[in-house]
Tab-separated table of C-alpha atoms in Angstrom:
chain	number	residue	atom	x	y	z
J	99	MET	CA	-41.670	32.634	-34.451
J	100	ILE	CA	-38.813	30.132	-35.174
J	101	GLU	CA	-35.256	31.322	-35.999
J	102	VAL	CA	-32.909	28.672	-38.006
J	103	ASP	CA	-29.689	29.830	-38.065
J	104	ILE	CA	-27.328	26.654	-38.739
J	105	SER	CA	-23.702	26.929	-39.786
J	106	GLU	CA	-23.061	23.307	-39.949
J	107	LYS	CA	-24.578	19.944	-39.633
J	108	SER	CA	-22.533	16.914	-40.257
J	109	TYR	CA	-22.726	13.087	-39.464
J	110	ARG	CA	-19.591	10.817	-38.804
J	111	ARG	CA	-19.051	8.445	-41.468
J	112	HIS	CA	-19.018	4.831	-40.812
J	113	ASP	CA	-15.265	4.956	-40.880
J	114	HIS	CA	-15.287	7.516	-37.630
J	115	GLN	CA	-12.781	9.528	-39.493
J	116	THR	CA	-14.469	11.596	-42.428
J	117	LYS	CA	-17.669	13.478	-41.963
J	118	LEU	CA	-20.632	13.434	-44.030
J	119	LYS	CA	-21.767	17.689	-44.040
J	120	VAL	CA	-25.296	17.317	-44.847
J	121	LEU	CA	-26.183	20.800	-44.084
J	122	SER	CA	-24.445	24.258	-44.770
J	123	ASN	CA	-25.255	27.811	-43.667
J	124	LEU	CA	-29.172	27.030	-43.586
J	125	ARG	CA	-30.528	29.922	-42.334
J	126	PHE	CA	-34.535	31.310	-42.417
J	127	VAL	CA	-37.167	32.688	-40.013
J	128	ALA	CA	-40.390	31.174	-40.087
J	129	GLN	CA	-43.322	33.548	-38.408
J	130	SER	CA	-45.545	32.229	-36.186
J	131	GLY	CA	-49.012	30.915	-37.909
J	132	GLU	CA	-46.806	30.674	-41.299
J	133	PHE	CA	-47.389	27.519	-43.362
J	134	CYS	CA	-43.838	26.659	-44.707
J	135	CYS	CA	-43.010	23.655	-46.717
J	136	ILE	CA	-39.671	22.935	-47.315
J	137	VAL	CA	-38.416	21.255	-50.505
J	138	GLY	CA	-35.597	19.343	-51.797
J	139	PRO	CA	-34.137	16.110	-52.986
J	140	SER	CA	-33.683	13.153	-50.707
J	141	GLY	CA	-30.955	12.796	-48.364
J	142	CYS	CA	-30.649	17.110	-48.421
J	143	GLY	CA	-30.903	17.021	-44.476
J	144	LYS	CA	-34.370	17.828	-44.541
J	145	THR	CA	-35.514	14.985	-41.473
J	146	SER	CA	-32.158	16.138	-40.144
J	147	LEU	CA	-33.269	19.700	-39.869
J	148	LEU	CA	-36.955	18.765	-38.098
J	149	ASN	CA	-35.316	16.772	-35.899
J	150	MET	CA	-32.867	19.188	-34.612
J	151	ILE	CA	-35.976	21.604	-34.447
J	152	SER	CA	-37.902	19.200	-32.013
J	153	ASP	CA	-34.828	18.841	-30.067
J	154	LEU	CA	-34.220	15.388	-30.871
J	155	ASP	CA	-30.641	16.466	-32.240
J	156	ASP	CA	-28.875	18.979	-30.701
J	157	ASP	CA	-24.988	18.020	-32.291
J	158	PHE	CA	-25.032	20.969	-34.979
J	159	SER	CA	-23.120	24.140	-34.795
J	160	GLY	CA	-25.429	27.265	-35.133
J	161	SER	CA	-28.891	27.726	-33.032
J	162	ILE	CA	-32.672	27.317	-33.491
J	163	ARG	CA	-35.013	29.632	-31.577
J	164	ILE	CA	-38.276	28.621	-30.964
J	165	ASP	CA	-40.271	31.879	-29.708
J	166	LYS	CA	-36.707	33.073	-28.559
J	167	ALA	CA	-36.006	30.027	-26.318
J	168	THR	CA	-34.077	26.642	-27.369
J	169	PRO	CA	-36.205	23.624	-28.458
J	170	ALA	CA	-35.944	21.977	-25.381
J	171	ALA	CA	-37.832	24.440	-23.646
J	172	GLY	CA	-41.507	25.384	-24.547
J	173	SER	CA	-44.634	23.196	-25.176
J	174	PRO	CA	-43.876	20.194	-27.407
J	175	PRO	CA	-44.213	20.374	-31.059
J	176	GLY	CA	-46.605	17.838	-32.931
J	177	TYR	CA	-44.207	15.680	-35.152
J	178	MET	CA	-45.425	13.554	-38.000
J	179	PHE	CA	-42.123	11.268	-38.658
J	180	GLN	CA	-41.575	9.928	-42.064
J	181	THR	CA	-42.693	6.561	-40.957
J	182	PRO	CA	-45.598	6.366	-38.689
J	183	ARG	CA	-43.777	5.059	-35.659
J	184	LEU	CA	-46.864	3.854	-33.723
J	185	MET	CA	-46.296	1.514	-31.191
J	186	PRO	CA	-47.300	-2.007	-31.961
J	187	TRP	CA	-48.618	-3.067	-28.297
J	188	LEU	CA	-51.103	-0.089	-28.344
J	189	THR	CA	-54.581	-0.004	-29.937
J	190	VAL	CA	-55.388	3.267	-32.457
J	191	ARG	CA	-56.842	5.075	-29.416
J	192	GLU	CA	-54.330	4.181	-26.834
J	193	ASN	CA	-51.748	5.336	-29.398
J	194	ILE	CA	-53.070	8.791	-29.672
J	195	ASP	CA	-53.968	9.005	-25.969
J	196	LEU	CA	-50.698	8.092	-25.067
J	197	VAL	CA	-49.483	11.973	-26.183
J	198	CYS	CA	-52.508	13.386	-25.108
J	199	VAL	CA	-51.578	16.162	-22.884
J	200	ALA	CA	-54.939	16.906	-21.151
J	201	GLU	CA	-57.755	14.449	-20.311
J	202	ASN	CA	-60.232	16.664	-21.634
J	203	LEU	CA	-59.155	15.897	-24.984
J	204	ALA	CA	-60.542	12.350	-24.922
J	205	CYS	CA	-63.718	13.677	-26.880
J	206	ARG	CA	-61.568	15.274	-29.471
J	207	VAL	CA	-60.171	11.700	-29.963
J	208	ASP	CA	-62.937	10.348	-31.381
J	209	GLU	CA	-63.828	13.679	-33.408
J	210	LEU	CA	-60.553	13.434	-35.418
J	211	LEU	CA	-60.723	9.599	-35.409
J	212	HIS	CA	-64.128	10.175	-37.516
J	213	GLU	CA	-62.368	13.173	-39.381
J	214	THR	CA	-59.375	10.923	-40.667
J	215	GLY	CA	-62.095	8.114	-41.019
J	216	LEU	CA	-60.632	5.570	-38.603
J	217	GLN	CA	-63.519	5.265	-36.008
J	218	ASP	CA	-64.084	1.803	-36.940
J	219	PHE	CA	-60.629	1.165	-35.846
J	220	ALA	CA	-60.114	2.679	-32.666
J	221	ASP	CA	-59.621	-0.738	-31.093
J	222	ALA	CA	-57.134	-1.837	-33.725
J	223	TYR	CA	-53.797	-2.557	-33.573
J	224	PRO	CA	-51.136	-1.207	-35.572
J	225	VAL	CA	-50.537	-4.728	-37.764
J	226	GLN	CA	-54.256	-4.802	-38.547
J	227	LEU	CA	-54.198	-1.676	-40.482
J	228	SER	CA	-53.096	-0.914	-44.050
J	229	GLY	CA	-49.957	1.368	-44.449
J	230	GLY	CA	-52.429	4.385	-45.557
J	231	MET	CA	-54.467	3.960	-42.338
J	232	ARG	CA	-51.415	3.875	-40.213
J	233	ARG	CA	-50.166	7.285	-41.782
J	234	ARG	CA	-53.486	8.974	-40.813
J	235	VAL	CA	-53.569	7.604	-37.070
J	236	ALA	CA	-49.468	9.465	-36.876
J	237	LEU	CA	-51.230	12.570	-38.137
J	238	THR	CA	-53.770	12.196	-35.750
J	239	ARG	CA	-51.510	12.152	-32.668
J	240	ALA	CA	-49.072	14.669	-34.206
J	241	ILE	CA	-52.218	17.162	-34.107
J	242	ILE	CA	-54.182	16.311	-31.131
J	243	ASN	CA	-52.882	18.278	-28.871
J	244	GLU	CA	-53.313	21.059	-31.205
J	245	PRO	CA	-49.719	22.040	-30.996
J	246	ALA	CA	-48.313	25.798	-31.874
J	247	LEU	CA	-45.756	24.173	-34.149
J	248	LEU	CA	-46.224	21.296	-36.270
J	249	LEU	CA	-43.482	19.188	-38.143
J	250	LEU	CA	-44.395	16.791	-40.925
J	251	ASP	CA	-41.883	14.768	-42.773
J	252	GLU	CA	-43.078	13.708	-45.990
J	253	PRO	CA	-46.737	13.118	-44.323
J	254	PHE	CA	-48.663	11.680	-47.369
J	255	LEU	CA	-45.941	9.809	-49.050
J	256	SER	CA	-47.270	6.742	-50.860
J	257	LEU	CA	-50.688	7.821	-50.092
J	258	ASP	CA	-53.524	7.554	-53.131
J	259	SER	CA	-54.326	10.776	-53.992
J	260	PRO	CA	-57.767	11.542	-52.865
J	261	VAL	CA	-56.990	10.319	-49.160
J	262	ALA	CA	-53.736	12.401	-49.451
J	263	ASN	CA	-56.182	15.283	-50.295
J	264	HIS	CA	-58.429	14.694	-47.953
J	265	LEU	CA	-55.885	14.679	-45.165
J	266	ARG	CA	-54.260	17.697	-46.912
J	267	ARG	CA	-57.481	19.716	-46.254
J	268	LEU	CA	-58.153	18.566	-42.721
J	269	LEU	CA	-54.219	19.533	-41.886
J	270	ILE	CA	-55.359	23.134	-43.544
J	271	GLU	CA	-57.980	23.140	-41.173
J	272	VAL	CA	-56.179	22.281	-38.173
J	273	TRP	CA	-53.538	25.088	-39.084
J	274	GLU	CA	-56.024	27.630	-39.703
J	275	ARG	CA	-58.215	26.775	-36.208
J	276	ARG	CA	-55.213	26.915	-33.971
J	277	ALA	CA	-52.820	29.289	-36.354
J	278	SER	CA	-49.859	26.520	-35.822
J	279	THR	CA	-46.626	27.308	-37.215
J	280	VAL	CA	-46.010	24.370	-39.733
J	281	LEU	CA	-42.824	23.101	-40.888
J	282	PHE	CA	-43.650	20.471	-43.746
J	283	VAL	CA	-41.138	18.923	-45.515
J	284	THR	CA	-41.893	17.160	-48.851
J	285	HIS	CA	-40.304	16.595	-52.266
J	286	ASP	CA	-43.679	16.899	-54.361
J	287	LEU	CA	-43.699	20.515	-55.535
J	288	ARG	CA	-47.533	20.560	-56.246
J	289	GLU	CA	-48.520	19.181	-52.584
J	290	ALA	CA	-46.285	22.144	-51.654
J	291	LEU	CA	-47.723	24.861	-53.456
J	292	TYR	CA	-51.047	23.708	-52.990
J	293	LEU	CA	-50.591	23.920	-49.215
J	294	ALA	CA	-47.912	26.560	-48.160
J	295	ASP	CA	-47.883	30.096	-47.544
J	296	ARG	CA	-44.179	29.994	-48.636
J	297	VAL	CA	-41.967	27.309	-50.099
J	298	LEU	CA	-38.285	26.993	-48.938
J	299	PHE	CA	-36.127	25.235	-51.453
J	300	VAL	CA	-33.223	23.175	-50.107
J	301	SER	CA	-29.968	22.203	-52.402
J	302	SER	CA	-28.831	18.691	-52.423
J	303	SER	CA	-26.327	17.756	-49.651
J	304	PRO	CA	-25.009	19.902	-47.876
J	305	GLY	CA	-28.327	21.407	-47.913
J	306	THR	CA	-28.706	25.233	-48.108
J	307	ILE	CA	-31.730	27.199	-48.715
J	308	VAL	CA	-31.597	28.171	-52.966
J	309	LEU	CA	-34.636	29.902	-53.348
J	310	ASP	CA	-37.412	31.374	-50.889
J	311	HIS	CA	-40.585	31.635	-52.868
J	312	ARG	CA	-43.980	32.900	-51.395
J	313	VAL	CA	-46.911	31.346	-52.500
J	314	GLU	CA	-49.566	34.241	-53.286
J	315	ILE	CA	-52.354	31.673	-54.538
J	316	PRO	CA	-55.633	32.705	-52.414
J	317	ARG	CA	-56.951	30.030	-49.995
J	318	PRO	CA	-58.909	27.886	-50.338
J	319	ARG	CA	-56.821	26.348	-52.806
J	320	ILE	CA	-57.643	23.599	-55.262
J	321	ALA	CA	-55.746	20.552	-54.767
J	322	GLU	CA	-54.106	19.996	-58.201
J	323	GLY	CA	-55.949	22.813	-59.493
J	324	GLU	CA	-55.175	25.247	-62.617
J	325	ALA	CA	-53.293	27.929	-60.201
J	326	VAL	CA	-51.145	25.532	-58.266
J	327	GLU	CA	-50.092	23.905	-61.640
J	328	MET	CA	-49.372	27.357	-63.453
J	329	LEU	CA	-46.870	28.591	-60.467
J	330	ARG	CA	-45.415	25.030	-60.752
J	331	LEU	CA	-44.797	25.516	-64.504
J	332	GLU	CA	-43.347	28.791	-63.792
J	333	LEU	CA	-41.275	28.438	-61.054
J	334	LEU	CA	-39.345	25.309	-62.945
J	335	LYS	CA	-39.173	27.919	-66.084
J	336	ASN	CA	-37.694	30.747	-64.085
J	337	ASN	CA	-35.174	27.989	-61.883
J	338	PRO	CA	-33.958	25.108	-64.243
J	339	GLN	CA	-30.970	24.850	-62.384
J	340	LEU	CA	-31.916	25.379	-58.880
J	341	LEU	CA	-34.818	22.837	-59.088
J	342	SER	CA	-33.155	20.183	-61.704
J	343	GLY	CA	-32.875	17.636	-59.011
J	344	LEU	CA	-36.582	18.183	-58.235
J	345	VAL	CA	-38.370	17.668	-61.225
J	346	GLU	CA	-38.083	14.027	-61.450
J	347	SER	CA	-38.984	12.782	-57.930
J	348	SER	CA	-41.998	15.074	-57.870
J	349	ASP	CA	-43.301	13.666	-61.165
J	350	ARG	CA	-42.067	10.295	-60.280
V	275	MET	CA	-59.611	-21.142	-35.612
V	276	ASN	CA	-62.147	-23.364	-33.356
V	277	LYS	CA	-61.862	-26.572	-35.333
V	278	ASN	CA	-58.196	-25.647	-35.703
V	279	LYS	CA	-57.405	-25.614	-31.840
V	280	GLY	CA	-59.734	-28.952	-31.411
V	281	TRP	CA	-57.095	-30.464	-33.214
V	282	THR	CA	-53.902	-29.344	-31.771
V	283	VAL	CA	-55.721	-30.622	-28.239
V	284	TRP	CA	-56.573	-34.059	-29.917
V	285	LEU	CA	-52.595	-34.374	-30.801
V	286	ARG	CA	-51.464	-33.422	-27.539
V	287	VAL	CA	-53.755	-36.009	-26.031
V	288	ALA	CA	-52.343	-38.744	-28.521
V	289	SER	CA	-48.874	-37.835	-27.973
V	290	ALA	CA	-49.312	-38.180	-23.809
V	291	VAL	CA	-51.096	-41.368	-24.460
V	292	VAL	CA	-48.381	-42.659	-26.481
V	293	PHE	CA	-45.748	-41.633	-24.057
V	294	VAL	CA	-47.689	-43.624	-21.267
V	295	LEU	CA	-48.123	-46.728	-23.546
V	296	ILE	CA	-44.330	-46.929	-24.206
V	297	TRP	CA	-43.271	-46.411	-20.416
V	298	GLN	CA	-46.112	-49.208	-19.704
V	299	THR	CA	-44.450	-51.764	-21.924
V	300	ALA	CA	-40.987	-50.968	-21.354
V	301	SER	CA	-41.859	-51.672	-17.444
V	302	SER	CA	-43.525	-54.892	-18.357
V	303	PHE	CA	-39.900	-55.976	-19.683
V	304	SER	CA	-37.998	-54.951	-16.899
V	305	ASP	CA	-37.579	-55.043	-13.080
V	306	SER	CA	-40.313	-53.235	-11.282
V	307	ASP	CA	-37.985	-51.954	-8.718
V	308	ILE	CA	-36.059	-50.617	-11.626
V	309	LEU	CA	-38.837	-49.110	-13.799
V	310	PRO	CA	-42.299	-49.324	-11.860
V	311	ALA	CA	-44.928	-49.107	-14.026
V	312	PRO	CA	-47.253	-45.751	-14.572
V	313	LEU	CA	-50.043	-47.456	-11.978
V	314	ARG	CA	-47.317	-47.726	-9.632
V	315	VAL	CA	-45.975	-44.446	-9.359
V	316	LEU	CA	-49.395	-43.081	-9.335
V	317	SER	CA	-50.504	-44.646	-6.656
V	318	SER	CA	-47.415	-44.371	-4.904
V	319	LEU	CA	-48.054	-40.844	-5.453
V	320	PHE	CA	-51.150	-40.636	-3.850
V	321	ASP	CA	-49.561	-42.348	-0.735
V	322	HIS	CA	-47.267	-39.632	-0.626
V	323	LEU	CA	-49.890	-37.160	-0.799
V	324	HIS	CA	-52.186	-38.686	2.066
V	325	GLN	CA	-49.462	-40.275	4.417
V	326	GLY	CA	-46.168	-38.774	3.661
V	327	GLU	CA	-44.872	-35.208	3.911
V	328	LEU	CA	-45.372	-34.697	-0.332
V	329	VAL	CA	-47.148	-31.549	0.240
V	330	SER	CA	-45.127	-29.887	2.899
V	331	ASP	CA	-41.678	-30.922	0.796
V	332	LEU	CA	-43.500	-29.440	-2.118
V	333	ALA	CA	-44.423	-26.057	-0.277
V	334	VAL	CA	-40.886	-25.749	1.192
V	335	THR	CA	-39.221	-26.384	-2.249
V	336	LEU	CA	-41.618	-24.126	-3.996
V	337	LEU	CA	-41.152	-21.285	-1.657
V	338	ARG	CA	-37.034	-21.364	-2.286
V	339	VAL	CA	-37.995	-21.558	-6.094
V	340	LEU	CA	-39.915	-18.322	-5.825
V	341	VAL	CA	-37.561	-16.394	-3.489
V	342	SER	CA	-34.459	-17.583	-5.602
V	343	PHE	CA	-36.502	-16.936	-8.809
V	344	THR	CA	-37.619	-13.195	-7.798
V	345	LEU	CA	-34.176	-12.751	-6.732
V	346	ALA	CA	-32.494	-13.457	-9.677
V	347	MET	CA	-35.170	-12.046	-12.304
V	348	SER	CA	-35.337	-8.663	-10.556
V	349	LEU	CA	-31.612	-7.901	-10.287
V	350	GLY	CA	-31.045	-9.813	-13.598
V	351	VAL	CA	-33.445	-7.428	-15.183
V	352	ALA	CA	-31.872	-4.403	-13.761
V	353	LEU	CA	-28.558	-5.145	-14.778
V	354	GLY	CA	-29.070	-7.062	-18.525
V	355	VAL	CA	-30.906	-3.314	-19.032
V	356	ILE	CA	-28.195	-1.021	-17.691
V	357	MET	CA	-25.792	-3.440	-19.644
V	358	GLY	CA	-27.654	-3.338	-23.153
V	359	ARG	CA	-28.088	0.543	-22.555
V	360	TYR	CA	-24.707	1.856	-21.810
V	361	LYS	CA	-21.942	0.496	-23.392
V	362	LYS	CA	-19.298	1.101	-20.737
V	363	TRP	CA	-21.284	-1.028	-18.161
V	364	ASP	CA	-21.424	-3.332	-20.734
V	365	VAL	CA	-17.293	-3.529	-21.450
V	366	ALA	CA	-16.849	-3.274	-17.787
V	367	LEU	CA	-18.986	-6.242	-16.481
V	368	ASP	CA	-18.675	-8.596	-19.901
V	369	GLY	CA	-15.724	-10.325	-18.766
V	370	VAL	CA	-17.547	-11.334	-14.977
V	371	LEU	CA	-20.624	-12.075	-16.863
V	372	LEU	CA	-18.758	-14.939	-19.003
V	373	LEU	CA	-17.078	-15.957	-15.815
V	374	ALA	CA	-20.651	-16.469	-13.846
V	375	LEU	CA	-21.982	-17.939	-17.095
V	376	ASN	CA	-19.738	-20.783	-17.139
V	377	LEU	CA	-19.303	-21.423	-13.495
V	378	PRO	CA	-20.630	-24.670	-13.126
V	379	ALA	CA	-24.000	-24.864	-10.673
V	380	LEU	CA	-22.196	-27.298	-8.565
V	381	VAL	CA	-19.350	-25.048	-7.509
V	382	THR	CA	-21.561	-22.081	-6.620
V	383	ILE	CA	-23.453	-24.349	-4.311
V	384	ILE	CA	-20.639	-25.942	-2.507
V	385	LEU	CA	-18.767	-22.451	-2.123
V	386	CYS	CA	-21.782	-20.659	-0.620
V	387	TYR	CA	-22.458	-23.363	1.780
V	388	LEU	CA	-18.608	-23.398	2.549
V	389	TRP	CA	-18.632	-19.714	3.045
V	390	PHE	CA	-22.204	-18.904	4.421
V	391	GLY	CA	-22.743	-22.094	6.036
V	392	LEU	CA	-25.118	-24.959	5.488
V	393	GLY	CA	-28.242	-22.082	5.801
V	394	GLU	CA	-31.488	-21.037	4.252
V	395	PHE	CA	-29.261	-17.853	2.901
V	396	ALA	CA	-26.381	-20.140	1.651
V	397	ALA	CA	-29.105	-22.160	-0.220
V	398	ILE	CA	-31.081	-19.242	-2.046
V	399	LEU	CA	-27.870	-17.423	-2.797
V	400	ALA	CA	-26.534	-20.103	-4.434
V	401	VAL	CA	-29.493	-20.778	-6.713
V	402	ALA	CA	-30.050	-16.998	-7.758
V	403	ILE	CA	-26.540	-17.129	-8.433
V	404	ASN	CA	-26.833	-19.393	-11.129
V	405	LYS	CA	-29.524	-18.344	-12.725
V	406	PHE	CA	-28.646	-14.188	-12.614
V	407	PRO	CA	-26.263	-14.377	-15.619
V	408	ILE	CA	-28.728	-15.984	-17.699
V	409	VAL	CA	-30.805	-13.358	-17.174
V	410	VAL	CA	-28.675	-10.832	-17.275
V	411	VAL	CA	-27.575	-11.984	-20.801
V	412	ASN	CA	-31.074	-12.062	-22.247
V	413	MET	CA	-32.543	-8.742	-21.011
V	414	ARG	CA	-29.456	-7.286	-22.337
V	415	GLU	CA	-30.358	-8.741	-25.650
V	416	GLY	CA	-33.961	-7.085	-25.225
V	417	ALA	CA	-32.458	-3.899	-24.335
V	418	ARG	CA	-30.132	-3.729	-27.077
V	419	ALA	CA	-33.023	-4.511	-29.614
V	420	VAL	CA	-34.662	-1.679	-28.083
V	421	ASP	CA	-36.223	0.554	-31.070
V	422	VAL	CA	-34.927	4.226	-31.023
V	423	ASP	CA	-37.517	5.575	-33.090
V	424	LEU	CA	-40.161	4.860	-30.707
V	425	LEU	CA	-38.346	6.293	-27.615
V	426	GLN	CA	-38.031	9.329	-30.116
V	427	VAL	CA	-41.803	9.698	-30.205
V	428	SER	CA	-41.905	9.649	-26.477
V	429	ARG	CA	-39.138	12.400	-26.592
V	430	VAL	CA	-40.645	14.487	-29.236
V	431	PHE	CA	-44.212	14.274	-27.577
V	432	ARG	CA	-42.585	14.864	-23.919
V	433	ILE	CA	-44.209	11.969	-22.563
V	434	ASP	CA	-43.535	11.463	-19.161
V	435	TRP	CA	-41.308	8.969	-17.222
V	436	ARG	CA	-43.958	6.640	-15.640
V	437	ARG	CA	-45.814	6.692	-19.292
V	438	ASN	CA	-42.927	5.937	-21.147
V	439	LEU	CA	-41.790	3.117	-19.182
V	440	LEU	CA	-45.080	1.389	-19.156
V	441	LYS	CA	-46.216	2.054	-22.678
V	442	VAL	CA	-43.256	2.399	-24.735
V	443	TYR	CA	-40.183	1.017	-23.246
V	444	LEU	CA	-41.050	-2.257	-21.300
V	445	PRO	CA	-43.364	-3.321	-23.809
V	446	GLN	CA	-40.388	-4.397	-25.825
V	447	LEU	CA	-39.211	-5.895	-23.048
V	448	TYR	CA	-41.808	-8.110	-22.487
V	449	PRO	CA	-40.975	-10.994	-25.095
V	450	TYR	CA	-37.449	-11.106	-23.145
V	451	LEU	CA	-38.632	-10.919	-19.769
V	452	LEU	CA	-41.024	-13.738	-20.415
V	453	ALA	CA	-38.953	-16.031	-22.221
V	454	SER	CA	-36.415	-15.449	-18.904
V	455	ALA	CA	-39.312	-16.111	-16.527
V	456	ARG	CA	-40.327	-19.293	-18.587
V	457	SER	CA	-36.430	-20.738	-19.009
V	458	GLY	CA	-35.988	-19.571	-15.260
V	459	LEU	CA	-38.433	-21.110	-13.839
V	460	ALA	CA	-37.354	-24.547	-15.204
V	461	LEU	CA	-33.955	-23.970	-14.571
V	462	VAL	CA	-34.218	-22.820	-10.865
V	463	TRP	CA	-36.324	-25.789	-9.649
V	464	LYS	CA	-33.691	-28.199	-10.749
V	465	ILE	CA	-31.085	-26.470	-9.570
V	466	VAL	CA	-33.097	-25.911	-6.123
V	467	LEU	CA	-33.387	-29.809	-5.665
V	468	VAL	CA	-29.424	-30.184	-6.126
V	469	VAL	CA	-29.120	-27.313	-3.352
V	470	GLU	CA	-31.447	-29.019	-1.204
V	471	LEU	CA	-29.924	-32.377	-1.598
V	472	LEU	CA	-26.528	-31.397	-0.855
V	473	GLY	CA	-27.328	-29.126	2.222
V	474	ARG	CA	-30.864	-28.961	3.619
V	475	SER	CA	-33.026	-30.944	5.595
V	476	ASN	CA	-36.622	-30.609	4.033
V	477	GLY	CA	-37.840	-30.487	0.694
V	478	VAL	CA	-38.259	-32.300	-2.375
V	479	GLY	CA	-34.519	-32.626	-2.987
V	480	PHE	CA	-33.919	-33.574	0.580
V	481	LYS	CA	-36.523	-36.185	-0.213
V	482	LEU	CA	-35.146	-37.493	-3.403
V	483	GLY	CA	-31.717	-38.211	-1.562
V	484	ILE	CA	-33.181	-40.456	1.131
V	485	PHE	CA	-35.311	-42.264	-1.621
V	486	PHE	CA	-31.845	-42.768	-3.711
V	487	GLN	CA	-30.385	-44.269	-0.598
V	488	PHE	CA	-33.212	-46.665	-0.381
V	489	PHE	CA	-33.389	-47.540	-3.992
V	490	ASP	CA	-36.866	-46.431	-4.240
V	491	VAL	CA	-37.476	-45.398	-7.844
V	492	THR	CA	-41.012	-45.056	-7.527
V	493	SER	CA	-41.109	-42.511	-4.921
V	494	ILE	CA	-38.448	-40.604	-6.361
V	495	LEU	CA	-40.697	-40.584	-9.823
V	496	ALA	CA	-43.554	-40.063	-7.948
V	497	TYR	CA	-42.017	-36.990	-6.202
V	498	SER	CA	-40.699	-35.750	-9.667
V	499	PHE	CA	-44.171	-35.999	-11.377
V	500	ALA	CA	-45.751	-34.101	-8.444
V	501	PHE	CA	-43.242	-30.981	-8.904
V	502	ILE	CA	-43.385	-31.490	-12.271
V	503	ALA	CA	-47.581	-30.991	-12.060
V	504	VAL	CA	-46.911	-27.751	-9.795
V	505	VAL	CA	-44.765	-26.124	-12.358
V	506	MET	CA	-46.400	-26.697	-15.030
V	507	LEU	CA	-49.779	-25.306	-13.217
V	508	ILE	CA	-47.457	-22.092	-12.537
V	509	GLU	CA	-47.210	-22.248	-16.290
V	510	TYR	CA	-50.598	-22.643	-17.543
V	511	LEU	CA	-52.384	-20.300	-14.646
V	512	LEU	CA	-49.944	-17.620	-14.374
V	513	ILE	CA	-46.986	-17.169	-17.273
V	514	ALA	CA	-49.320	-18.241	-20.491
V	515	PRO	CA	-52.243	-16.048	-19.269
V	516	LEU	CA	-49.655	-13.202	-18.830
V	517	ASP	CA	-48.131	-13.985	-22.027
V	518	ARG	CA	-51.634	-13.924	-24.116
V	519	ARG	CA	-52.594	-10.939	-22.478
V	520	LEU	CA	-49.174	-8.852	-23.380
V	521	MET	CA	-49.018	-10.157	-26.800
V	522	LYS	CA	-52.421	-9.617	-27.713
V	523	TRP	CA	-51.463	-7.159	-30.387
V	524	ARG	CA	-49.230	-9.777	-32.171
V	525	SER	CA	-51.609	-12.361	-32.969
V	526	SER	CA	-54.500	-9.928	-33.948
V	527	THR	CA	-53.866	-10.088	-37.506
């Protein structure tokens, strides 16, 4: 269970005097095993939120508890950053091995590389891969340890839709197998409704949760299917002001 | 790619041949004591190798080079990384560093000999002090350029410190380390010769001093080329292969 209670998160501006408030009174509780999507316009502090939950950033007022413990305690989360952040001097396999916690996962690496279609590139360096392939490596790295908590920051941005849908299915599979708690940041509403148990809508900066919607579409769902599309239109119709900032970005 | 490589090899050979030809031509127009012909220098080199003390001189000098190089590199890397990483250390030591950078090599050498006596310790120390600040500056640059995003990856995945050091942190410093080692080797051996000339009774520098007193240009050139050959050997057998290994990921596109 993740309990987030942030009263304020701000950054110092470059002039070191004034502060830029990015999050304000952002509160939610995600149950263990829940797939939560966090949807909001760019610059609303979604990445900051993930950084705080993953203990990269503890400079905020409020508290975050993961299974009643601070983010620093407990087992490490899997984190897929907005950019792949692979070590350029390590091969695909070495990049994944780097984060492996147990030696017996070595066979899992091959299996996962196969599932992500990277089996022929295990010994390639990141410079030799396309942008989409690097993202797949980053996803593999995030899920290899089958973490209890999985944080994903717009992971499938700029991937073509067949590849993205394939990876989304893979993610769902891992999530169902491990019963991980997932926090998935995106500004693509269709993607959120396809994946999530629950969608948290964050307002533009300073970000706060403006709508907490439970997605009742039964699984397995169909990507870009009718159910998702209908729910999307319904949400947009019922909450025109709330989601006005999102429409352009999700329709890109 | 192979074809390409053959082409560069030929160009290298051609440029060396042109150099020797120019030398040969110039020497035929001047006094052979002032500028001896290439072949005379070569035969002098063999004479020194067979009868003289060239090998032992080279060994002594090389040992001094290696000791002072290792000393300057290890301490320089440590301080450079600290200064690049921690602002306070950087501010506190930046002035001293600037002073050390601009201190003439000759001054350090003379002072070391005056303060610590005409011994091996003073000689090694003087060389190391000359190289040290340059390593610090270089490594500070490297430590500043370290990618925080990648360090965050280790932090999030709680990669243990040894793995983090070897697989995440140090690889970012390798280019700077290699650059320091390359420029360091070239600089250190030149300063070692001066140190030997001024205060040691063996080694290449000491011998060059004697040849100077006898106006023996041929031997001076022979000794120089012998040492240049040794340094080039170190580059080709040690540093270049290391460079290729560490930077493999870059060239593999």
